[in-house]
Tab-separated table of C-alpha atoms and ligand atoms in Angstrom:
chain	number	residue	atom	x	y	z
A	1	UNK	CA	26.608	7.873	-13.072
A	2	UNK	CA	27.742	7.261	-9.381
A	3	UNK	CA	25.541	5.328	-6.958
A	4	UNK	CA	24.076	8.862	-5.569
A	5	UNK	CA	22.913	11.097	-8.776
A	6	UNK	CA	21.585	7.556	-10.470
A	7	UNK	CA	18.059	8.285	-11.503
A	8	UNK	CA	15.217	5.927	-9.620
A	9	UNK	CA	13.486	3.374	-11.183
A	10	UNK	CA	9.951	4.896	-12.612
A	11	UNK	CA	6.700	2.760	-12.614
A	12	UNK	CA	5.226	2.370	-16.232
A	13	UNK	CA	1.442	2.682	-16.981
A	14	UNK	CA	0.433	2.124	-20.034
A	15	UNK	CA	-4.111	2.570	-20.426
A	16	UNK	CA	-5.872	1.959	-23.680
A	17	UNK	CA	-2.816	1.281	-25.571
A	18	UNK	CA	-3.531	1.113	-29.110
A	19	UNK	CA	-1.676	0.318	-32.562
A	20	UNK	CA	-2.998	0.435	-36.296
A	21	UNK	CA	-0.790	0.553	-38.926
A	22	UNK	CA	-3.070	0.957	-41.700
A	23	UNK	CA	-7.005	1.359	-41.918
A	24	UNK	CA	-8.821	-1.319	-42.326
A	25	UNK	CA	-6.327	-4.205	-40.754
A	26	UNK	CA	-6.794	-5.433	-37.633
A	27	UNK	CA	-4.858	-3.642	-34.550
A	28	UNK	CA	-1.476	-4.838	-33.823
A	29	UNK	CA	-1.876	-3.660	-30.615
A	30	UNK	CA	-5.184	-3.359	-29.292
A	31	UNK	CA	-6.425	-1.185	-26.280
A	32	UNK	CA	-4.262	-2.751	-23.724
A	33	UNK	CA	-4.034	-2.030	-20.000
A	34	UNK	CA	-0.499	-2.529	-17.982
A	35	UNK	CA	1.097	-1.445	-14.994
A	36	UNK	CA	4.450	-2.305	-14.190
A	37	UNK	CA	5.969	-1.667	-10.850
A	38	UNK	CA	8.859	0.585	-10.453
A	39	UNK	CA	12.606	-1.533	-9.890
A	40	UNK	CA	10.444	-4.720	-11.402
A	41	UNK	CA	11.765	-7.208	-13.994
A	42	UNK	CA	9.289	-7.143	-17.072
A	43	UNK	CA	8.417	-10.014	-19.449
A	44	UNK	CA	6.283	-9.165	-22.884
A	45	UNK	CA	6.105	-12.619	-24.326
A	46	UNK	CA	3.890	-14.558	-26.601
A	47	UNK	CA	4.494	-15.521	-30.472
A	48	UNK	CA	6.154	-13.587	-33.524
A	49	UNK	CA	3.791	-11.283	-34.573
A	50	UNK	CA	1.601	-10.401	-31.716
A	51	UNK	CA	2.690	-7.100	-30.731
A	52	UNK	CA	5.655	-6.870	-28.355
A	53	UNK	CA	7.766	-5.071	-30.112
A	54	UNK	CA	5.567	-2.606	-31.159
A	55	UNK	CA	4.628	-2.067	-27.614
A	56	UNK	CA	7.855	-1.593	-26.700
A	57	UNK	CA	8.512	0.482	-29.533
A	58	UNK	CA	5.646	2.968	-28.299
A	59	UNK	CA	6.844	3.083	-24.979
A	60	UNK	CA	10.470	3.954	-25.908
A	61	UNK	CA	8.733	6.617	-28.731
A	62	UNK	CA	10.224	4.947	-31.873
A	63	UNK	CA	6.352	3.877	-32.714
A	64	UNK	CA	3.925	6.638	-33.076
A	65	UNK	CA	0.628	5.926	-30.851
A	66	UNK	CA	-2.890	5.219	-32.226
A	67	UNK	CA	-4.831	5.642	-29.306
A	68	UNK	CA	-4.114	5.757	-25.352
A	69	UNK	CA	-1.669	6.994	-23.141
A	70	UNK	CA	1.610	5.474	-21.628
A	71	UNK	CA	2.671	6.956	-18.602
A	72	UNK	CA	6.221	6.868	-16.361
A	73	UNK	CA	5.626	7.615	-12.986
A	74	UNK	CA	2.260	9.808	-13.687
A	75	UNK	CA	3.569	11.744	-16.289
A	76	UNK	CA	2.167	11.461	-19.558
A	77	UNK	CA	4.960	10.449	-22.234
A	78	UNK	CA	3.275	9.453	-24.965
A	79	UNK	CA	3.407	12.470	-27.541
A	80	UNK	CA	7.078	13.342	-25.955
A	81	UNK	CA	10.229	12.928	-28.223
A	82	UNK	CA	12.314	9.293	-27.792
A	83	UNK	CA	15.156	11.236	-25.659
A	84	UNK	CA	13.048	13.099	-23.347
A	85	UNK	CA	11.115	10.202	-22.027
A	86	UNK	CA	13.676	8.756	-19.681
A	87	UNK	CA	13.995	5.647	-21.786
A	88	UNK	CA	16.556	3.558	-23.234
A	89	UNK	CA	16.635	0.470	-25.418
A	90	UNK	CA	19.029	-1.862	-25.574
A	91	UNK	CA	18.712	-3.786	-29.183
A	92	UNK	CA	19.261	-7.596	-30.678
A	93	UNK	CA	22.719	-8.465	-30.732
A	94	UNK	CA	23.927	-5.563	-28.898
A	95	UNK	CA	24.117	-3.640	-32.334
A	96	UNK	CA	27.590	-2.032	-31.297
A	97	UNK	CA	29.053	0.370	-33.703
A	98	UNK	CA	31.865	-2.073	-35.079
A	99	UNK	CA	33.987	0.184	-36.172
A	100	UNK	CA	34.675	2.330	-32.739
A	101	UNK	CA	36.207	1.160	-29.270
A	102	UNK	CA	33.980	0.113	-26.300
A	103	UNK	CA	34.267	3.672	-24.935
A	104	UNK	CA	33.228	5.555	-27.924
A	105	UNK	CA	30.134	3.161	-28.347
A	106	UNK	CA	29.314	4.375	-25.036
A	107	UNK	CA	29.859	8.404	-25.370
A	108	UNK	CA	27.953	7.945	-28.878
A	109	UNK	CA	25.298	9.737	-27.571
A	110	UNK	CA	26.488	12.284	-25.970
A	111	UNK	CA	28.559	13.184	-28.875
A	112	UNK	CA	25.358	13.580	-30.454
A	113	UNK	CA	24.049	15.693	-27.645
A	114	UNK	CA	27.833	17.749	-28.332
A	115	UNK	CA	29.486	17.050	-24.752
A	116	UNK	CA	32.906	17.997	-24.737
A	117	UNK	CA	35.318	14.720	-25.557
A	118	UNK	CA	36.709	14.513	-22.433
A	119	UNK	CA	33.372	15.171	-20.502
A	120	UNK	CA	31.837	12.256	-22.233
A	121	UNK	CA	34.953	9.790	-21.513
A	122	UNK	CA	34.832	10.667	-18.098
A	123	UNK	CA	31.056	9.970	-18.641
A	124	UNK	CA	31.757	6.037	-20.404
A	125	UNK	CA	34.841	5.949	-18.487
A	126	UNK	CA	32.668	5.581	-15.335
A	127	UNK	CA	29.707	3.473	-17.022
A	128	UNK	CA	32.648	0.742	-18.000
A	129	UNK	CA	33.874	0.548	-14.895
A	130	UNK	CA	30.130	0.498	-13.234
A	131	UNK	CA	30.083	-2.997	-15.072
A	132	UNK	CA	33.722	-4.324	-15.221
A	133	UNK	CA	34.926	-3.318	-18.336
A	134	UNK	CA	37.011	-0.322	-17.855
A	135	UNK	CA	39.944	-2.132	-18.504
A	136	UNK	CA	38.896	-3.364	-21.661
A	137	UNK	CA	37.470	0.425	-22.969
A	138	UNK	CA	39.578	0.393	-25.857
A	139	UNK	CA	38.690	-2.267	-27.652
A	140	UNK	CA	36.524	-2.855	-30.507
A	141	UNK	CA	33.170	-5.222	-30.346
A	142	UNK	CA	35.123	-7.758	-32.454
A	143	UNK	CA	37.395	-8.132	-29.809
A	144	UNK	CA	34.897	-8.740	-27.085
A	145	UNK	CA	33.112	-11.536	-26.112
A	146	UNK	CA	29.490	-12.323	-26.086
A	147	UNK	CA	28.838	-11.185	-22.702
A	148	UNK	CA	31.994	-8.339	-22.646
A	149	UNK	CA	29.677	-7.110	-25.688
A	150	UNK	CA	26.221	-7.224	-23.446
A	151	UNK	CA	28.064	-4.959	-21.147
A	152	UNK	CA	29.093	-2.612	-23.207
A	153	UNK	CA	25.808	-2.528	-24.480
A	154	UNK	CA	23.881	-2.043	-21.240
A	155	UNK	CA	26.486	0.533	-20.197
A	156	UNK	CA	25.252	2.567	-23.915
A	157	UNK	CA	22.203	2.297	-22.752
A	158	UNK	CA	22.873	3.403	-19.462
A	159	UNK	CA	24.641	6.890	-20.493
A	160	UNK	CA	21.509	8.804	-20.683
A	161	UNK	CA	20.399	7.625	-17.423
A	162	UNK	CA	16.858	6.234	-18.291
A	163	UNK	CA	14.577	5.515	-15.648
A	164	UNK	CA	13.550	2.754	-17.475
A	165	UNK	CA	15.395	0.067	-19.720
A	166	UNK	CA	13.945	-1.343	-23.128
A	167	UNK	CA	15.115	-4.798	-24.445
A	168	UNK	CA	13.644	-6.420	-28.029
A	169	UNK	CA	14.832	-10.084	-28.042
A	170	UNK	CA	18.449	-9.032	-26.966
A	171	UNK	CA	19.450	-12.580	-26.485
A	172	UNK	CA	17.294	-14.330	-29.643
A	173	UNK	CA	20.473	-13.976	-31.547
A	174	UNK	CA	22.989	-15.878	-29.322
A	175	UNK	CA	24.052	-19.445	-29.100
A	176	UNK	CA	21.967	-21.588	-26.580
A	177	UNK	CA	25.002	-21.897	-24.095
A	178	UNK	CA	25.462	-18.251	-24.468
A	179	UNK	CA	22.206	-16.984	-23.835
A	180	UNK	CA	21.524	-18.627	-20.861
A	181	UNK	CA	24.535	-16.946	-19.338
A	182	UNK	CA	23.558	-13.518	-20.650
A	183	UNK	CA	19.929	-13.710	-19.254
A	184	UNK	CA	21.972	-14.398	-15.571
A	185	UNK	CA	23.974	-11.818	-16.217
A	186	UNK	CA	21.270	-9.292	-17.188
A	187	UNK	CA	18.735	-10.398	-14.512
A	188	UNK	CA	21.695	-9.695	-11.946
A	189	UNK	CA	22.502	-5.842	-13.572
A	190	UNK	CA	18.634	-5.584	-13.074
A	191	UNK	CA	18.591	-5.785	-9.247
A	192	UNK	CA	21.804	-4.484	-8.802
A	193	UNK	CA	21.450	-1.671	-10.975
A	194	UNK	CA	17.916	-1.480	-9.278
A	195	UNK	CA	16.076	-0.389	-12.587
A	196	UNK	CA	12.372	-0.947	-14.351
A	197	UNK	CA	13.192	-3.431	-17.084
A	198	UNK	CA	10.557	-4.458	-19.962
A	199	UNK	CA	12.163	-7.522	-22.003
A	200	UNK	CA	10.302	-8.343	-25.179
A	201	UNK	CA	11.241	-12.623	-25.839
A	202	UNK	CA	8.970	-15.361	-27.642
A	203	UNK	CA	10.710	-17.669	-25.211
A	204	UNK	CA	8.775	-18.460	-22.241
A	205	UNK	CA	11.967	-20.650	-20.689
A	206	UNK	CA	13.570	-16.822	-21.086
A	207	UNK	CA	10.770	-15.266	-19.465
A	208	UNK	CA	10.551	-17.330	-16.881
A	209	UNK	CA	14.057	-17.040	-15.484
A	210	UNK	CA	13.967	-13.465	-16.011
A	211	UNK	CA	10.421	-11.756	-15.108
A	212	UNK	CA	9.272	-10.685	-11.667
A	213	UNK	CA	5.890	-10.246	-13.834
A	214	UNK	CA	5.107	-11.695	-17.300
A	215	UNK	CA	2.777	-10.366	-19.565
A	216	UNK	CA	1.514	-12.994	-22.579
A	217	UNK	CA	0.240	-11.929	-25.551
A	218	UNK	CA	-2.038	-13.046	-28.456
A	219	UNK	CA	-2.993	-10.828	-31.991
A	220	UNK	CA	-2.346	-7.715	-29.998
A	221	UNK	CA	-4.138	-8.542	-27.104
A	222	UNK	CA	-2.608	-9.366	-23.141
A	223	UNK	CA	-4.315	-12.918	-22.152
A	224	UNK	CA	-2.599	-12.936	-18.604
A	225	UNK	CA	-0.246	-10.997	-16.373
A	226	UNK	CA	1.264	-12.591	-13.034
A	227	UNK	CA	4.886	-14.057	-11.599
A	228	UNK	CA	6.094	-16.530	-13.882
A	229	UNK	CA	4.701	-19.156	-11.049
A	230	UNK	CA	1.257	-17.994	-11.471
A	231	UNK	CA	1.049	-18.088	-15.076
A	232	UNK	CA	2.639	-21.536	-15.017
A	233	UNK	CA	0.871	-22.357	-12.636
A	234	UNK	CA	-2.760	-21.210	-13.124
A	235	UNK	CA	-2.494	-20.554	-17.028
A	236	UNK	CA	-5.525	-18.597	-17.394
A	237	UNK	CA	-6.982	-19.871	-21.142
A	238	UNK	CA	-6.270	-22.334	-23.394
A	239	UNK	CA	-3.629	-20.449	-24.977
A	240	UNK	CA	-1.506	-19.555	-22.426
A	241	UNK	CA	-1.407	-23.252	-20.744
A	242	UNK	CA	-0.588	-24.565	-24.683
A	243	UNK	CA	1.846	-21.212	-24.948
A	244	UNK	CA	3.789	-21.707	-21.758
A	245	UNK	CA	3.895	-25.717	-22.455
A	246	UNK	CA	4.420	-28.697	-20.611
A	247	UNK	CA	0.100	-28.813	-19.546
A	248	UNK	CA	-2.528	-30.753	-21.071
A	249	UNK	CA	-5.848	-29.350	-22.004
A	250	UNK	CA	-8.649	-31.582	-21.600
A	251	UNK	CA	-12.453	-30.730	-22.574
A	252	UNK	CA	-14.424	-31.740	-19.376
A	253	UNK	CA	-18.026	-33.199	-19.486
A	254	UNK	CA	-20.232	-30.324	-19.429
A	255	UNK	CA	-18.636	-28.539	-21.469
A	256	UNK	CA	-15.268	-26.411	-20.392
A	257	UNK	CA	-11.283	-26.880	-20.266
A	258	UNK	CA	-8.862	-27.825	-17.927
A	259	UNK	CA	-5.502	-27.529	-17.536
A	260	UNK	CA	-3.052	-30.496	-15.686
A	261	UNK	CA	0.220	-30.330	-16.106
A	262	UNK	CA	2.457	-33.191	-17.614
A	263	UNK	CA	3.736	-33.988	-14.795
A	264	UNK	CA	0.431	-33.787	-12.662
A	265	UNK	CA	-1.195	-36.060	-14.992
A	266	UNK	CA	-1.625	-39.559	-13.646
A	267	UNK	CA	-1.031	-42.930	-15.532
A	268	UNK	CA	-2.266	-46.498	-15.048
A	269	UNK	CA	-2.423	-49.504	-17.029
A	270	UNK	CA	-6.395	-49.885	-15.893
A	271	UNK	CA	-9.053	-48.445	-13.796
A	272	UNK	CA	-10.660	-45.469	-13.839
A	273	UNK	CA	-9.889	-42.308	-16.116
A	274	UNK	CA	-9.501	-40.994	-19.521
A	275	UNK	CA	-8.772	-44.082	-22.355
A	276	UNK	CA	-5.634	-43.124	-23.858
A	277	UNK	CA	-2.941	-44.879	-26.174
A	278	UNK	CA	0.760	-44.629	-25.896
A	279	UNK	CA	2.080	-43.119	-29.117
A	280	UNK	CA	5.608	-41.883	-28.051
A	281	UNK	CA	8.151	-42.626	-25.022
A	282	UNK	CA	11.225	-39.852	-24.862
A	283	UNK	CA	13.788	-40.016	-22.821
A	284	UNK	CA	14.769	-36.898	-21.357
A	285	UNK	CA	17.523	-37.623	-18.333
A	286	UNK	CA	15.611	-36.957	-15.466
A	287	UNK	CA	12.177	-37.713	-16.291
A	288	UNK	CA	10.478	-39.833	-19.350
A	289	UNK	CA	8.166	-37.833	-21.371
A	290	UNK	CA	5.432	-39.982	-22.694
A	291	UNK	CA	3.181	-39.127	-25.835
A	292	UNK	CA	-0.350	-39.974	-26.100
A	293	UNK	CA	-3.341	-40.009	-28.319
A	294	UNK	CA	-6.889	-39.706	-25.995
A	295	UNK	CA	-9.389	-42.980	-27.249
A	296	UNK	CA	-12.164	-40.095	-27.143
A	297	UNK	CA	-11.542	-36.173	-28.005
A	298	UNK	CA	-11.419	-34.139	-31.150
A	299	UNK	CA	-8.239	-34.017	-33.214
A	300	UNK	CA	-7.241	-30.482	-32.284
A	301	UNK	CA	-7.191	-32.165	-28.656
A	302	UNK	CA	-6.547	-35.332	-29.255
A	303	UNK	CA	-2.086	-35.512	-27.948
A	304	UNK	CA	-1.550	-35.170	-24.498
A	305	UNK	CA	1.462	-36.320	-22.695
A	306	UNK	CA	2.815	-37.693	-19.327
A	307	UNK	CA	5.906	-36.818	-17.738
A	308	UNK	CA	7.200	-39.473	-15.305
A	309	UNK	CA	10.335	-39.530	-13.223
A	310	UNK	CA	12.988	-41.970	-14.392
A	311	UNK	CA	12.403	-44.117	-11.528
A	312	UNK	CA	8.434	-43.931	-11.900
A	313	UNK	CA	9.096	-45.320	-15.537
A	314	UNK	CA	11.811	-47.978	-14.490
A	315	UNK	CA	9.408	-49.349	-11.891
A	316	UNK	CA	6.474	-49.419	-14.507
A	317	UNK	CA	7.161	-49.400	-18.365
A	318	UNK	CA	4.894	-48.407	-20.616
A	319	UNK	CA	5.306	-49.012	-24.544
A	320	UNK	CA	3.919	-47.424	-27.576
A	321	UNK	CA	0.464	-49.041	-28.402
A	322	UNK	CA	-0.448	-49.525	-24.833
A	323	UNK	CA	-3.608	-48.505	-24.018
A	324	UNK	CA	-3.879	-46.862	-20.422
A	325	UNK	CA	-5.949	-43.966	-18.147
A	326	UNK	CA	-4.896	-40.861	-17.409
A	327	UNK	CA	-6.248	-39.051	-14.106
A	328	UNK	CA	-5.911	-35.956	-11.975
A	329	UNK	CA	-6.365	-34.870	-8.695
A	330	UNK	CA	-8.989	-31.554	-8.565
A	331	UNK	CA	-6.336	-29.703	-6.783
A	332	UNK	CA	-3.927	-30.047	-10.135
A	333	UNK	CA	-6.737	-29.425	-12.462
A	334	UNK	CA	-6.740	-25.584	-13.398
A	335	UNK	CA	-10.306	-25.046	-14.815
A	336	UNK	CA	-9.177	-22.394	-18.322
A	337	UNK	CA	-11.232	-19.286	-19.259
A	338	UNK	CA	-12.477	-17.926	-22.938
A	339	UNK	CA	-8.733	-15.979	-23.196
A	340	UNK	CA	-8.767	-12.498	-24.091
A	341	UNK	CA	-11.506	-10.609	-26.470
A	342	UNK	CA	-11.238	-7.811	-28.260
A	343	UNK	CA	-12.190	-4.619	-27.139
A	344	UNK	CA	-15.277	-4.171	-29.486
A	345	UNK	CA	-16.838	-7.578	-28.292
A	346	UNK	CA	-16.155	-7.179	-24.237
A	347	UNK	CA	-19.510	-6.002	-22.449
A	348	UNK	CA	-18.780	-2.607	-20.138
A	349	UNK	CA	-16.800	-3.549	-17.007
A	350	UNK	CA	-15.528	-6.465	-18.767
A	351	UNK	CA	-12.150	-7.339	-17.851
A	352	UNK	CA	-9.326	-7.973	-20.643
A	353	UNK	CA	-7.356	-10.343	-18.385
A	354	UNK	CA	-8.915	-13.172	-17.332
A	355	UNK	CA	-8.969	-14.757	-13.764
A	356	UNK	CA	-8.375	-18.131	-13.352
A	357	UNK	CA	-11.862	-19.835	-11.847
A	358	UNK	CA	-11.337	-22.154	-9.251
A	359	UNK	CA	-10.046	-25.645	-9.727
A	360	UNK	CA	-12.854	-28.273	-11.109
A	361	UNK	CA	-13.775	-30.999	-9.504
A	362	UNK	CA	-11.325	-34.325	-10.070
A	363	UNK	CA	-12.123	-36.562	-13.311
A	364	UNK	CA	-11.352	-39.479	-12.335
A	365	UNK	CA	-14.656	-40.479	-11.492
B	401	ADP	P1	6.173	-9.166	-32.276
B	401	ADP	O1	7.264	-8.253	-31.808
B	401	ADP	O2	5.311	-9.677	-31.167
B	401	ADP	O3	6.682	-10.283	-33.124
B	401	ADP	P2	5.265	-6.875	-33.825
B	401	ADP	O4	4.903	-5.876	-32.802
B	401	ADP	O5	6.564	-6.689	-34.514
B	401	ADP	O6	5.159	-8.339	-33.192
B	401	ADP	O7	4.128	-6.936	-34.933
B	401	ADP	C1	2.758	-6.977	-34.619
B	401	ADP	C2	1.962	-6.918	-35.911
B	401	ADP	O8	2.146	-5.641	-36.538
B	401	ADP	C3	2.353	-7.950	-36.933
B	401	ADP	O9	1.205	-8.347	-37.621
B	401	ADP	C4	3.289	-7.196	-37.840
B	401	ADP	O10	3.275	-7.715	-39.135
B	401	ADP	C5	2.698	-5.799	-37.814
B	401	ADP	N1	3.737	-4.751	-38.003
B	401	ADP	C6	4.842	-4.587	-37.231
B	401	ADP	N2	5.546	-3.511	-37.643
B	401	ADP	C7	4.885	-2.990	-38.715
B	401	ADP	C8	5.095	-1.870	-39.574
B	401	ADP	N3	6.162	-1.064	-39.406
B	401	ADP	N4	4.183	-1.645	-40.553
B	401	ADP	C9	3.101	-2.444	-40.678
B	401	ADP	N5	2.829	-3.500	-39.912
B	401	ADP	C10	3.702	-3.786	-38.930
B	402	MG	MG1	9.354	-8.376	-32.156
C-alpha cells in the first residue's frame, strides 16, 4: 500500500443501533446513536458485559444486526458481507497464525482471496516494511516480541486496506509494562497511518491515553461521548464520574449529585463543610490518597477520598480516626445527570446522552 493508492480514512455513523440475542432478554445493545469522525482515535469503554464488543462486532459484520443502520462515509454497510465493508479488526493478543512466518501471516488473506504468491509477498513485503519489520519477515510470532508481534498484526490488518480499523481489547492480554508501550505505539500508527480507529478497552487509563473521543457505556446503553478531558472532566452521571474514578459523588441538599474530584476536594481539621472521618491514608509517591467515611450519607455513598500532594500532607498530617470537613469550590463541583435511559422510557426528543448542567453552587456554606 504506498503513501498514494492508501485508502482515506471513512467517518462511521452508526443510528438506532440495536442488539438482541434472544427474545425476551434485555438488549445487549440498545438503539444507540454514534458518529465518529473520519482519521479520529475511537474509545468504546465501560465494564465487561455492556456491549462493546458486540458493537464492534456489528460494525466489522461478524454480529448480525437487530435493528438500525451503521454507515461508513454515507453508505449503508450494515447488511454487506465482513470483507466488503472496508473494515478490518485487529484481535486480543494479536492472534498470529503460530505456525507461519511474519510474511505469510500477512498475505493470509489474500491467499484466501487466491493472489498469485509472489503478488501477495510483494503485497506483505511492502506492509512490513510500512512498519519496520521487513527485515524480520521471516520469522515466526514465537520469535517476535510483544510489540514486533503488534506490528505484524496491524500490518494483517492493513492488507485489505480498510478504511477503518477494529480493535477488541488488543492490549488486555499483555503485561502492564508492555501494554503501556503498545498503546504508544498504536496511538502513533494511528496518526501516522492517518486512519479511523474504534478501540474496544474496560480500561479507562487505556482510553484515556488513546481516544481523541471516548464513548462509555452501561447495559448496552452510551452514557457520554466527549475528549477524554471532558468526560474526566465533566462526567456526565453518577456512573461515569464512579466509572472513570478518582471523583467523589456527593448527594447535595435538595436533592441531586455532584461530582469533585479527589484532588479538588478540600480538607480541614475544622470549620465549615461536610463531617467526615479518616478511615485510610495511602501513600502513593507523589500525592497521599486519603480514605474517608462521610459522618452523614447513606452507605452506598458513604467513602469518599482526598488526594493531597506529598507536601500538602507533610505540612498537615492527618491520621485514621480523625474527624475533619471536606469542601469544594462551585467551579470544581460538576452537578451529575439521571445517566442514560432506555429507549422505551425516554419521552420523544429525548436525548440518550446526557449534558452536563452547569456547576452547583459551592457547599461549603
Ligand atoms: P463487552 O464487550 O462490553 O464485555 P459484550 O458485547 O461481549 O460486552 O456482551 C454484551 C452482552 O451480550 C452481555 O450480556 C453478554 O453476555 C451478551 N452476549 C455477548 N455475546 C453473546 C452471544 N454470542 N450470545 C448471547 N449473548 C451474548
Ligand atoms: Mg468484549
Amino acid at each position: 500500500m504506498d503513501a498514494a493508492t492508501a485508502p482515506p480514512p471513512a467517518a462511521v455513523e452508526i443510528v438506532a443501533l440495536t442488539k438482541r440475542y434472544a427474545a425476551g432478554t434485555p438488549p445487549a445493545v440498545d438503539q444507540i446513536d454514534l458518529r465518529i469522525a473520519s482519521g479520529s482515535y475511537c474509545c468504546l469503554l465501560g465494564p465487561s458485559g455492556c456491549g462493546k464488543s458486540t458493537t464492534l462486532r456489528m460494525v466489522a459484520g461478524h454480529e448480525s444486526v437487530s435493528a438500525g443502520d451503521i454507515l461508513l462515509d454515507n453508505r449503508n454497510i450494515t447488511h454487506l458481507q465482513a470483507a466488503g465493508r472496508g473494515t478490518a479488526m485487529m484481535f486480543q493478543s494479536f492472534a498470529l497464525f503460530p505456525h507461519l512466518s511474519a510474511l505469510d501471516n500477512v498475505a493470509f488473506s489474500l491467499k484466501m482471496k487466491g493472489v498469485s504468491k509472489v503478488e501477495r509477498h510483494r503485497r506483505a513485503g511492502q506492509l512490513l516494511e510500512r512498519v519496520a519489520m521487513g527485515h524480520l519477515a521471516q520469522r515466526k510470532p514465537a520469535e517476535l516480541s510483544g510489540g514486533q508481534q503488534q506490528r505484524v498484526a496491524l500490518a494483517r490488518a492493513l492488507i485489505t486496506e480498510p478504511r477503518v480499523l477494529l480493535l477488541d481489547e488488543p492490549l488486555s492480554a499483555l503485561d502492564p509494562f508492555l501494554r503501556i508501550q503498545m498503546r504508544a505505539e498504536l496511538r502513533r500508527w494511528q496518526k501516522e497511518l492517518g486512519l479511523t480507529f474504534i478501540h474496544v478497552t474496560h480500561s479507562q487509563e487505556e482510553a484515556m491515553a488513546l481516544a481523541d473521543t471516548m464513548v462509555v457505556m452501561n447495559h448496552g446503553l452510551i452514557e457520554q461521548v466527549g475528549s477524554p478531558h471532558e468526560v474526566y472532566n465533566h462526567p456526565a452521571s453518577e456512573f461515569v464520574a464512579r466509572f472513570m474514578g478518582g471523583h467523589n459523588v456527593l448527594a447535595v441538599p435538595g436533592g441531586g449529585l455532584i461530582a469533585v474530584r479527589h484532588d479538588h476536594t478540600r480538607i480541614a481539621p475544622d470549620g465549615e463543610g461536610l463531617a467526615a472521618d479518616v478511615t485510610d491514608v495511602e501513600y502513593q509517591g507523589t500525592y497521599v490518597l486519603m480514605g474517608l467515611h462521610l459522618a452523614e450519607s447513606t452507605p452506598e455513598r458513604r467513602g469518599v477520598s482526598v488526594q493531597l500532594t506529598e507536601r500538602a500532607f507533610a505540612e498537615r498530617p492527618y491520621a485514621v480516626g480523625e474527624r475533619v470537613r471536606l469542601s469544594w469550590t462551585a467551579a470544581d463541583a460538576r452537578v451529575l445527570g439521571p445517566g442514560a435511559t432506555r429507549p422505551e422510557a425516554r419521552s420523544p426528543g429525548t436525548p440518550s446522552v446526557r449534558q452536563p448542567l452547569a456547576a452547583l453552587a459551592s457547599m461549603a456554606a
